[in-house]
PDB file of C-alpha atoms in Angstrom:
ATOM      1  CA  MET A  11     -30.973  -0.778  19.013  1.00  0.00           C
ATOM      2  CA  LYS A  12     -27.236  -1.467  17.214  1.00  0.00           C
ATOM      3  CA  ASN A  13     -28.531  -4.633  15.859  1.00  0.00           C
ATOM      4  CA  GLY A  14     -31.884  -3.394  14.927  1.00  0.00           C
ATOM      5  CA  PHE A  15     -30.327  -0.661  12.962  1.00  0.00           C
ATOM      6  CA  ILE A  16     -27.940  -3.135  11.091  1.00  0.00           C
ATOM      7  CA  LYS A  17     -30.800  -5.104  10.325  1.00  0.00           C
ATOM      8  CA  ALA A  18     -32.950  -2.295   9.044  1.00  0.00           C
ATOM      9  CA  ALA A  19     -29.853  -1.105   6.943  1.00  0.00           C
ATOM     10  CA  ALA A  20     -29.510  -4.338   5.601  1.00  0.00           C
ATOM     11  CA  ALA A  21     -32.810  -4.547   4.115  1.00  0.00           C
ATOM     12  CA  LEU A  22     -32.352  -0.883   2.833  1.00  0.00           C
ATOM     13  CA  LEU A  23     -28.910  -1.402   1.130  1.00  0.00           C
ATOM     14  CA  ILE A  24     -28.148  -4.817   0.033  1.00  0.00           C
ATOM     15  CA  GLY A  25     -29.240  -5.990  -3.376  1.00  0.00           C
ATOM     16  CA  ALA A  26     -27.789  -8.324  -5.554  1.00  0.00           C
ATOM     17  CA  SER A  27     -25.847  -5.482  -7.834  1.00  0.00           C
ATOM     18  CA  SER A  28     -24.275  -4.072  -4.950  1.00  0.00           C
ATOM     19  CA  ILE A  29     -23.190  -7.266  -3.544  1.00  0.00           C
ATOM     20  CA  ALA A  30     -21.744  -8.017  -7.020  1.00  0.00           C
ATOM     21  CA  LEU A  31     -19.975  -4.806  -7.525  1.00  0.00           C
ATOM     22  CA  ALA A  32     -18.379  -5.065  -4.149  1.00  0.00           C
ATOM     23  CA  TYR A  33     -17.370  -8.855  -4.636  1.00  0.00           C
ATOM     24  CA  ALA A  34     -16.038  -8.095  -8.088  1.00  0.00           C
ATOM     25  CA  ALA A  35     -12.179  -8.550  -8.044  1.00  0.00           C
ATOM     26  CA  SER A  36      -9.460  -9.355 -10.431  1.00  0.00           C
ATOM     27  CA  PRO A  37      -8.093 -12.621 -11.127  1.00  0.00           C
ATOM     28  CA  ALA A  38      -5.087 -11.792  -9.155  1.00  0.00           C
ATOM     29  CA  ILE A  39      -7.108 -10.699  -6.106  1.00  0.00           C
ATOM     30  CA  GLU A  40      -9.071 -13.812  -6.495  1.00  0.00           C
ATOM     31  CA  ALA A  41      -5.949 -15.887  -6.721  1.00  0.00           C
ATOM     32  CA  ALA A  42      -4.754 -14.286  -3.656  1.00  0.00           C
ATOM     33  CA  LYS A  43      -8.062 -14.949  -1.686  1.00  0.00           C
ATOM     34  CA  SER A  44      -7.749 -18.298  -2.545  1.00  0.00           C
ATOM     35  CA  GLN A  45      -4.388 -18.721  -1.081  1.00  0.00           C
ATOM     36  CA  CYS A  46      -5.356 -16.887   1.874  1.00  0.00           C
ATOM     37  CA  VAL A  47      -2.737 -14.108   1.094  1.00  0.00           C
ATOM     38  CA  ILE A  48      -5.661 -11.572   1.166  1.00  0.00           C
ATOM     39  CA  GLY A  49      -8.986 -11.919   2.433  1.00  0.00           C
ATOM     40  CA  GLU A  50     -12.475 -10.405   3.191  1.00  0.00           C
ATOM     41  CA  GLN A  51     -12.386  -8.322   6.447  1.00  0.00           C
ATOM     42  CA  SER A  52     -15.499  -8.036   8.777  1.00  0.00           C
ATOM     43  CA  ASP A  53     -15.553  -4.099   7.743  1.00  0.00           C
ATOM     44  CA  GLY A  54     -16.359  -4.336   4.053  1.00  0.00           C
ATOM     45  CA  TYR A  55     -12.723  -4.161   2.731  1.00  0.00           C
ATOM     46  CA  LEU A  56      -9.822  -6.649   1.621  1.00  0.00           C
ATOM     47  CA  GLY A  57      -6.991  -6.863   4.004  1.00  0.00           C
ATOM     48  CA  VAL A  58      -3.704  -9.055   4.103  1.00  0.00           C
ATOM     49  CA  VAL A  59      -3.808 -12.043   6.313  1.00  0.00           C
ATOM     50  CA  PRO A  60      -1.182 -12.044   9.047  1.00  0.00           C
ATOM     51  CA  GLY A  61       2.064 -13.934   7.832  1.00  0.00           C
ATOM     52  CA  ALA A  62       1.295 -13.274   4.106  1.00  0.00           C
ATOM     53  CA  ASN A  63       3.640 -11.647   1.916  1.00  0.00           C
ATOM     54  CA  PRO A  64       1.311 -10.263  -0.880  1.00  0.00           C
ATOM     55  CA  GLY A  65       4.065  -8.278  -2.915  1.00  0.00           C
ATOM     56  CA  ASP A  66       3.615  -4.414  -3.942  1.00  0.00           C
ATOM     57  CA  ASP A  67       1.440  -5.177  -7.236  1.00  0.00           C
ATOM     58  CA  LEU A  68      -1.243  -7.146  -5.344  1.00  0.00           C
ATOM     59  CA  LEU A  69      -1.003  -4.543  -2.606  1.00  0.00           C
ATOM     60  CA  ARG A  70      -1.632  -1.754  -5.200  1.00  0.00           C
ATOM     61  CA  GLU A  71      -4.432  -3.697  -6.584  1.00  0.00           C
ATOM     62  CA  MET A  72      -6.004  -4.516  -3.130  1.00  0.00           C
ATOM     63  CA  ARG A  73      -5.970  -0.849  -2.504  1.00  0.00           C
ATOM     64  CA  ALA A  74      -7.759   0.117  -5.619  1.00  0.00           C
ATOM     65  CA  THR A  75     -10.389  -2.743  -4.876  1.00  0.00           C
ATOM     66  CA  ASN A  76     -10.905  -1.104  -1.582  1.00  0.00           C
ATOM     67  CA  ILE A  77     -11.029   2.405  -3.127  1.00  0.00           C
ATOM     68  CA  GLN A  78     -13.640   0.987  -5.442  1.00  0.00           C
ATOM     69  CA  ARG A  79     -15.672  -0.550  -2.619  1.00  0.00           C
ATOM     70  CA  LYS A  80     -15.572   2.635  -0.817  1.00  0.00           C
ATOM     71  CA  SER A  81     -17.334   4.528  -3.693  1.00  0.00           C
ATOM     72  CA  ILE A  82     -19.886   1.830  -3.877  1.00  0.00           C
ATOM     73  CA  TYR A  83     -20.550   1.908  -0.096  1.00  0.00           C
ATOM     74  CA  ALA A  84     -20.688   5.746  -0.366  1.00  0.00           C
ATOM     75  CA  ASP A  85     -23.275   5.562  -2.843  1.00  0.00           C
ATOM     76  CA  LEU A  86     -25.347   3.243  -0.948  1.00  0.00           C
ATOM     77  CA  ALA A  87     -24.973   5.249   2.104  1.00  0.00           C
ATOM     78  CA  ALA A  88     -26.033   8.401   0.470  1.00  0.00           C
ATOM     79  CA  LYS A  89     -29.063   6.607  -1.200  1.00  0.00           C
ATOM     80  CA  ASN A  90     -30.188   5.322   2.393  1.00  0.00           C
ATOM     81  CA  GLY A  91     -29.089   8.117   4.587  1.00  0.00           C
ATOM     82  CA  VAL A  92     -26.700   5.852   6.932  1.00  0.00           C
ATOM     83  CA  THR A  93     -22.957   6.353   7.184  1.00  0.00           C
ATOM     84  CA  ILE A  94     -20.464   4.343   4.755  1.00  0.00           C
ATOM     85  CA  GLU A  95     -19.047   2.454   7.557  1.00  0.00           C
ATOM     86  CA  ALA A  96     -22.661   1.449   8.015  1.00  0.00           C
ATOM     87  CA  ALA A  97     -23.417   0.435   4.352  1.00  0.00           C
ATOM     88  CA  ALA A  98     -19.841  -1.376   4.477  1.00  0.00           C
ATOM     89  CA  LYS A  99     -20.498  -3.267   7.678  1.00  0.00           C
ATOM     90  CA  VAL A 100     -23.963  -4.623   6.283  1.00  0.00           C
ATOM     91  CA  THR A 101     -22.393  -5.494   3.083  1.00  0.00           C
ATOM     92  CA  ALA A 102     -19.349  -6.937   4.553  1.00  0.00           C
ATOM     93  CA  GLU A 103     -21.787  -9.573   6.329  1.00  0.00           C
ATOM     94  CA  GLN A 104     -22.842 -10.777   2.868  1.00  0.00           C
ATOM     95  CA  LEU A 105     -19.469 -10.975   1.345  1.00  0.00           C
ATOM     96  CA  LEU A 106     -18.161 -12.965   4.509  1.00  0.00           C
ATOM     97  CA  ASN A 107     -21.209 -15.267   4.042  1.00  0.00           C
ATOM     98  CA  ARG A 108     -20.663 -15.711   0.328  1.00  0.00           C
ATOM     99  CA  ALA A 109     -16.675 -16.288   0.521  1.00  0.00           C
ATOM    100  CA  PRO A 110     -15.950 -19.539  -0.625  1.00  0.00           C
ATOM    101  CA  SER A 111     -14.849 -22.345   1.330  1.00  0.00           C
ATOM    102  CA  GLY A 112     -10.975 -22.363   1.874  1.00  0.00           C
ATOM    103  CA  GLN A 113     -10.563 -18.359   1.938  1.00  0.00           C
ATOM    104  CA  CYS A 114      -9.329 -16.486   5.031  1.00  0.00           C
ATOM    105  CA  ILE A 115     -12.013 -14.326   6.117  1.00  0.00           C
ATOM    106  CA  MET A 116     -11.832 -12.151   9.372  1.00  0.00           C
ATOM    107  CA  THR A 117     -14.542 -12.437  12.032  1.00  0.00           C
ATOM    108  CA  GLY A 118     -16.398  -9.616  13.809  1.00  0.00           C
ATOM    109  CA  ASN A 119     -13.706  -9.861  16.658  1.00  0.00           C
ATOM    110  CA  GLY A 120     -10.678  -9.297  14.142  1.00  0.00           C
ATOM    111  CA  GLU A 121      -9.475 -12.735  13.915  1.00  0.00           C
ATOM    112  CA  TRP A 122      -8.594 -14.331  10.711  1.00  0.00           C
ATOM    113  CA  VAL A 123      -9.923 -17.803  10.141  1.00  0.00           C
ATOM    114  CA  LYS A 124     -10.017 -20.211   7.009  1.00  0.00           C
ATOM    115  CA  LYS A 125     -13.521 -20.811   6.099  1.00  0.00           C
ATOM    116  CA  PRO A 126     -14.591 -24.329   6.292  1.00  0.00           C
TER     117      PRO A 126
END
């Protein structure tokens, strides 16, 4: 039943514009993602890759991006009658699939891997 809900939510929530808005990031964030300092998590938010040292400015920018994403997820959730977490999870699948080769991403079991 849970997989059916996720698939139904994906059909309702994910459009090109919502993915683009969630994926949009500053040049500093993009550079940090390409260096595996931060990466896409399976919950739809950015996170620090273990062992990385992002620095205070980058952490602030990452938090601001995550706040912006939560706002996008809240709008999607409200429009579709689902939770913010469900909207984030569905978008996360798309973000993880679209992450370029060489970036670090978090798998569904919480493990960080470098995308081939």
